[in-house]
JSON list of C-alpha atoms in Angstrom, two decimals:
[
{"chain": "A", "resi": 1, "resn": "MET", "atom": "CA", "xyz": [-15.07, -17.28, 31.48]},
{"chain": "A", "resi": 2, "resn": "LYS", "atom": "CA", "xyz": [-11.38, -17.00, 32.04]},
{"chain": "A", "resi": 3, "resn": "PHE", "atom": "CA", "xyz": [-10.87, -14.38, 29.32]},
{"chain": "A", "resi": 4, "resn": "LYS", "atom": "CA", "xyz": [-10.62, -10.62, 29.56]},
{"chain": "A", "resi": 5, "resn": "ILE", "atom": "CA", "xyz": [-10.69, -7.79, 27.06]},
{"chain": "A", "resi": 6, "resn": "GLY", "atom": "CA", "xyz": [-7.22, -7.29, 25.64]},
{"chain": "A", "resi": 7, "resn": "ASP", "atom": "CA", "xyz": [-6.04, -10.90, 25.99]},
{"chain": "A", "resi": 8, "resn": "SER", "atom": "CA", "xyz": [-3.94, -11.71, 22.94]},
{"chain": "A", "resi": 9, "resn": "ALA", "atom": "CA", "xyz": [-2.09, -14.61, 21.33]},
{"chain": "A", "resi": 10, "resn": "SER", "atom": "CA", "xyz": [-0.17, -15.14, 18.11]},
{"chain": "A", "resi": 11, "resn": "ILE", "atom": "CA", "xyz": [1.72, -17.58, 15.93]},
{"chain": "A", "resi": 12, "resn": "SER", "atom": "CA", "xyz": [4.24, -16.99, 13.17]},
{"chain": "A", "resi": 13, "resn": "LYS", "atom": "CA", "xyz": [5.04, -18.99, 10.05]},
{"chain": "A", "resi": 14, "resn": "THR", "atom": "CA", "xyz": [7.23, -18.48, 7.01]},
{"chain": "A", "resi": 15, "resn": "ILE", "atom": "CA", "xyz": [5.13, -19.24, 3.94]},
{"chain": "A", "resi": 16, "resn": "THR", "atom": "CA", "xyz": [7.01, -21.63, 1.67]},
{"chain": "A", "resi": 17, "resn": "ASP", "atom": "CA", "xyz": [6.44, -22.75, -1.89]},
{"chain": "A", "resi": 18, "resn": "ARG", "atom": "CA", "xyz": [5.60, -26.16, -0.44]},
{"chain": "A", "resi": 19, "resn": "ASP", "atom": "CA", "xyz": [2.87, -24.58, 1.72]},
{"chain": "A", "resi": 20, "resn": "ILE", "atom": "CA", "xyz": [1.36, -22.89, -1.34]},
{"chain": "A", "resi": 21, "resn": "GLN", "atom": "CA", "xyz": [1.46, -26.08, -3.40]},
{"chain": "A", "resi": 22, "resn": "ALA", "atom": "CA", "xyz": [-0.10, -28.12, -0.57]},
{"chain": "A", "resi": 23, "resn": "PHE", "atom": "CA", "xyz": [-2.81, -25.51, 0.01]},
{"chain": "A", "resi": 24, "resn": "ALA", "atom": "CA", "xyz": [-3.67, -25.61, -3.71]},
{"chain": "A", "resi": 25, "resn": "GLU", "atom": "CA", "xyz": [-3.96, -29.39, -3.56]},
{"chain": "A", "resi": 26, "resn": "VAL", "atom": "CA", "xyz": [-6.12, -29.41, -0.42]},
{"chain": "A", "resi": 27, "resn": "THR", "atom": "CA", "xyz": [-8.48, -26.65, -1.59]},
{"chain": "A", "resi": 28, "resn": "GLY", "atom": "CA", "xyz": [-8.45, -27.23, -5.35]},
{"chain": "A", "resi": 29, "resn": "ASP", "atom": "CA", "xyz": [-7.56, -23.55, -5.88]},
{"chain": "A", "resi": 30, "resn": "HIS", "atom": "CA", "xyz": [-5.10, -23.78, -8.77]},
{"chain": "A", "resi": 31, "resn": "ASN", "atom": "CA", "xyz": [-5.22, -20.10, -9.77]},
{"chain": "A", "resi": 32, "resn": "PRO", "atom": "CA", "xyz": [-1.99, -19.44, -11.71]},
{"chain": "A", "resi": 33, "resn": "ILE", "atom": "CA", "xyz": [-1.34, -16.30, -9.62]},
{"chain": "A", "resi": 34, "resn": "HIS", "atom": "CA", "xyz": [-0.34, -18.77, -6.89]},
{"chain": "A", "resi": 35, "resn": "LEU", "atom": "CA", "xyz": [1.35, -21.50, -8.91]},
{"chain": "A", "resi": 36, "resn": "ASP", "atom": "CA", "xyz": [2.73, -20.23, -12.24]},
{"chain": "A", "resi": 37, "resn": "ASP", "atom": "CA", "xyz": [5.84, -18.02, -12.10]},
{"chain": "A", "resi": 38, "resn": "GLU", "atom": "CA", "xyz": [5.56, -16.90, -15.72]},
{"chain": "A", "resi": 39, "resn": "TYR", "atom": "CA", "xyz": [1.89, -16.00, -15.43]},
{"chain": "A", "resi": 40, "resn": "ALA", "atom": "CA", "xyz": [2.30, -14.30, -12.05]},
{"chain": "A", "resi": 41, "resn": "ALA", "atom": "CA", "xyz": [5.27, -12.21, -13.27]},
{"chain": "A", "resi": 42, "resn": "LYS", "atom": "CA", "xyz": [2.90, -10.41, -15.66]},
{"chain": "A", "resi": 43, "resn": "THR", "atom": "CA", "xyz": [0.43, -9.43, -12.92]},
{"chain": "A", "resi": 44, "resn": "ARG", "atom": "CA", "xyz": [0.33, -6.30, -10.78]},
{"chain": "A", "resi": 45, "resn": "PHE", "atom": "CA", "xyz": [2.18, -8.26, -8.08]},
{"chain": "A", "resi": 46, "resn": "GLY", "atom": "CA", "xyz": [5.18, -9.09, -10.26]},
{"chain": "A", "resi": 47, "resn": "GLY", "atom": "CA", "xyz": [5.32, -12.66, -8.99]},
{"chain": "A", "resi": 48, "resn": "ARG", "atom": "CA", "xyz": [3.43, -15.46, -7.32]},
{"chain": "A", "resi": 49, "resn": "ILE", "atom": "CA", "xyz": [1.44, -14.72, -4.19]},
{"chain": "A", "resi": 50, "resn": "ALA", "atom": "CA", "xyz": [0.13, -17.07, -1.52]},
{"chain": "A", "resi": 51, "resn": "HIS", "atom": "CA", "xyz": [-3.57, -17.82, -1.32]},
{"chain": "A", "resi": 52, "resn": "GLY", "atom": "CA", "xyz": [-5.24, -15.26, 0.92]},
{"chain": "A", "resi": 53, "resn": "MET", "atom": "CA", "xyz": [-6.98, -18.04, 2.78]},
{"chain": "A", "resi": 54, "resn": "LEU", "atom": "CA", "xyz": [-3.62, -19.62, 3.58]},
{"chain": "A", "resi": 55, "resn": "SER", "atom": "CA", "xyz": [-2.78, -16.60, 5.72]},
{"chain": "A", "resi": 56, "resn": "ALA", "atom": "CA", "xyz": [-6.32, -16.58, 7.11]},
{"chain": "A", "resi": 57, "resn": "SER", "atom": "CA", "xyz": [-5.94, -20.21, 8.15]},
{"chain": "A", "resi": 58, "resn": "LEU", "atom": "CA", "xyz": [-3.18, -19.15, 10.54]},
{"chain": "A", "resi": 59, "resn": "ILE", "atom": "CA", "xyz": [-5.86, -17.29, 12.50]},
{"chain": "A", "resi": 60, "resn": "SER", "atom": "CA", "xyz": [-7.73, -20.57, 12.90]},
{"chain": "A", "resi": 61, "resn": "SER", "atom": "CA", "xyz": [-4.56, -22.12, 14.29]},
{"chain": "A", "resi": 62, "resn": "VAL", "atom": "CA", "xyz": [-4.24, -19.41, 16.94]},
{"chain": "A", "resi": 63, "resn": "LEU", "atom": "CA", "xyz": [-7.90, -19.77, 17.92]},
{"chain": "A", "resi": 64, "resn": "ALA", "atom": "CA", "xyz": [-7.74, -23.57, 18.11]},
{"chain": "A", "resi": 65, "resn": "ASN", "atom": "CA", "xyz": [-4.43, -23.88, 19.91]},
{"chain": "A", "resi": 66, "resn": "LYS", "atom": "CA", "xyz": [-3.86, -20.75, 21.98]},
{"chain": "A", "resi": 67, "resn": "LEU", "atom": "CA", "xyz": [-6.77, -18.31, 22.44]},
{"chain": "A", "resi": 68, "resn": "PRO", "atom": "CA", "xyz": [-9.40, -19.36, 23.27]},
{"chain": "A", "resi": 69, "resn": "GLY", "atom": "CA", "xyz": [-7.81, -22.78, 22.69]},
{"chain": "A", "resi": 70, "resn": "PRO", "atom": "CA", "xyz": [-8.84, -26.42, 22.34]},
{"chain": "A", "resi": 71, "resn": "GLY", "atom": "CA", "xyz": [-12.57, -27.03, 22.02]},
{"chain": "A", "resi": 72, "resn": "SER", "atom": "CA", "xyz": [-13.33, -23.56, 20.68]},
{"chain": "A", "resi": 73, "resn": "VAL", "atom": "CA", "xyz": [-15.59, -23.34, 17.63]},
{"chain": "A", "resi": 74, "resn": "TYR", "atom": "CA", "xyz": [-15.64, -20.64, 14.96]},
{"chain": "A", "resi": 75, "resn": "LEU", "atom": "CA", "xyz": [-19.04, -18.96, 14.60]},
{"chain": "A", "resi": 76, "resn": "SER", "atom": "CA", "xyz": [-18.00, -16.29, 12.11]},
{"chain": "A", "resi": 77, "resn": "GLN", "atom": "CA", "xyz": [-15.02, -14.49, 10.61]},
{"chain": "A", "resi": 78, "resn": "THR", "atom": "CA", "xyz": [-14.76, -11.33, 8.53]},
{"chain": "A", "resi": 79, "resn": "LEU", "atom": "CA", "xyz": [-11.68, -10.83, 6.36]},
{"chain": "A", "resi": 80, "resn": "LYS", "atom": "CA", "xyz": [-10.15, -7.92, 4.52]},
{"chain": "A", "resi": 81, "resn": "PHE", "atom": "CA", "xyz": [-7.06, -8.75, 2.46]},
{"chain": "A", "resi": 82, "resn": "VAL", "atom": "CA", "xyz": [-4.90, -5.62, 2.47]},
{"chain": "A", "resi": 83, "resn": "LYS", "atom": "CA", "xyz": [-1.50, -6.72, 1.16]},
{"chain": "A", "resi": 84, "resn": "PRO", "atom": "CA", "xyz": [-0.21, -9.77, -0.73]},
{"chain": "A", "resi": 85, "resn": "VAL", "atom": "CA", "xyz": [1.90, -12.48, 0.87]},
{"chain": "A", "resi": 86, "resn": "PHE", "atom": "CA", "xyz": [4.77, -13.77, -1.25]},
{"chain": "A", "resi": 87, "resn": "PRO", "atom": "CA", "xyz": [6.59, -17.08, -0.95]},
{"chain": "A", "resi": 88, "resn": "GLY", "atom": "CA", "xyz": [9.24, -16.60, 1.72]},
{"chain": "A", "resi": 89, "resn": "ASP", "atom": "CA", "xyz": [7.28, -13.99, 3.67]},
{"chain": "A", "resi": 90, "resn": "SER", "atom": "CA", "xyz": [6.90, -14.57, 7.41]},
{"chain": "A", "resi": 91, "resn": "VAL", "atom": "CA", "xyz": [3.34, -14.07, 8.59]},
{"chain": "A", "resi": 92, "resn": "THR", "atom": "CA", "xyz": [2.30, -13.52, 12.20]},
{"chain": "A", "resi": 93, "resn": "ALA", "atom": "CA", "xyz": [-1.37, -14.11, 13.01]},
{"chain": "A", "resi": 94, "resn": "ARG", "atom": "CA", "xyz": [-2.57, -12.32, 16.13]},
{"chain": "A", "resi": 95, "resn": "VAL", "atom": "CA", "xyz": [-5.95, -12.45, 17.86]},
{"chain": "A", "resi": 96, "resn": "THR", "atom": "CA", "xyz": [-7.08, -10.06, 20.58]},
{"chain": "A", "resi": 97, "resn": "VAL", "atom": "CA", "xyz": [-10.24, -10.36, 22.68]},
{"chain": "A", "resi": 98, "resn": "THR", "atom": "CA", "xyz": [-12.49, -7.34, 22.07]},
{"chain": "A", "resi": 99, "resn": "GLY", "atom": "CA", "xyz": [-15.80, -8.58, 23.43]},
{"chain": "A", "resi": 100, "resn": "ILE", "atom": "CA", "xyz": [-17.16, -11.13, 25.90]},
{"chain": "A", "resi": 101, "resn": "ARG", "atom": "CA", "xyz": [-20.82, -12.09, 25.99]},
{"chain": "A", "resi": 102, "resn": "ASP", "atom": "CA", "xyz": [-22.37, -12.18, 29.45]},
{"chain": "A", "resi": 103, "resn": "ASP", "atom": "CA", "xyz": [-25.23, -14.49, 28.46]},
{"chain": "A", "resi": 104, "resn": "LYS", "atom": "CA", "xyz": [-23.32, -17.13, 26.45]},
{"chain": "A", "resi": 105, "resn": "PRO", "atom": "CA", "xyz": [-19.77, -18.53, 26.23]},
{"chain": "A", "resi": 106, "resn": "ILE", "atom": "CA", "xyz": [-18.99, -16.43, 23.16]},
{"chain": "A", "resi": 107, "resn": "ILE", "atom": "CA", "xyz": [-16.11, -14.02, 22.59]},
{"chain": "A", "resi": 108, "resn": "THR", "atom": "CA", "xyz": [-15.27, -11.62, 19.79]},
{"chain": "A", "resi": 109, "resn": "LEU", "atom": "CA", "xyz": [-11.68, -11.15, 18.68]},
{"chain": "A", "resi": 110, "resn": "GLU", "atom": "CA", "xyz": [-9.84, -8.74, 16.44]},
{"chain": "A", "resi": 111, "resn": "THR", "atom": "CA", "xyz": [-7.84, -10.83, 13.98]},
{"chain": "A", "resi": 112, "resn": "VAL", "atom": "CA", "xyz": [-4.81, -9.52, 12.13]},
{"chain": "A", "resi": 113, "resn": "CYS", "atom": "CA", "xyz": [-1.97, -10.99, 10.11]},
{"chain": "A", "resi": 114, "resn": "VAL", "atom": "CA", "xyz": [1.22, -9.02, 9.54]},
{"chain": "A", "resi": 115, "resn": "ASN", "atom": "CA", "xyz": [4.28, -9.76, 7.43]},
{"chain": "A", "resi": 116, "resn": "GLN", "atom": "CA", "xyz": [7.92, -9.68, 8.52]},
{"chain": "A", "resi": 117, "resn": "HIS", "atom": "CA", "xyz": [7.90, -5.87, 8.14]},
{"chain": "A", "resi": 118, "resn": "ASN", "atom": "CA", "xyz": [4.96, -5.63, 10.58]},
{"chain": "A", "resi": 119, "resn": "GLU", "atom": "CA", "xyz": [2.73, -4.54, 7.68]},
{"chain": "A", "resi": 120, "resn": "PRO", "atom": "CA", "xyz": [-0.86, -5.80, 7.90]},
{"chain": "A", "resi": 121, "resn": "VAL", "atom": "CA", "xyz": [-1.71, -8.30, 5.18]},
{"chain": "A", "resi": 122, "resn": "LEU", "atom": "CA", "xyz": [-5.12, -9.29, 6.56]},
{"chain": "A", "resi": 123, "resn": "LYS", "atom": "CA", "xyz": [-7.59, -7.81, 9.04]},
{"chain": "A", "resi": 124, "resn": "GLY", "atom": "CA", "xyz": [-10.86, -9.09, 10.42]},
{"chain": "A", "resi": 125, "resn": "VAL", "atom": "CA", "xyz": [-13.09, -10.01, 13.32]},
{"chain": "A", "resi": 126, "resn": "ALA", "atom": "CA", "xyz": [-13.86, -13.50, 14.64]},
{"chain": "A", "resi": 127, "resn": "THR", "atom": "CA", "xyz": [-16.70, -14.68, 16.81]},
{"chain": "A", "resi": 128, "resn": "VAL", "atom": "CA", "xyz": [-15.93, -17.87, 18.71]},
{"chain": "A", "resi": 129, "resn": "LEU", "atom": "CA", "xyz": [-17.85, -20.24, 20.95]},
{"chain": "A", "resi": 130, "resn": "VAL", "atom": "CA", "xyz": [-15.70, -21.25, 23.91]}
]
């Protein structure tokens, strides 16, 4: 394989209200914490937050388009949501190769999403067939 431990790639995206609305429509997740300002204002977050899986989907974009790239297939992904993402936040999804199988074309990657303040909002590990 052409990969080595420590290889890394990332993408960044500002999460818009339109993104949140579209994600709700695609997934059917209409939780008011994501869509209703009045409801969300009364929660511990003080306002609407983006779907956690919206941020997680940015990891999929990095894997599919950059590292390992086109043709790669997710085998597994762990996720720990550590901080909310609010509309207007910029999220950077970064993947870093942490393991390479010798017997099969499979790599393991640390996956992390950070906000515009470089604060982690999501952490996990992906296993990908390349």
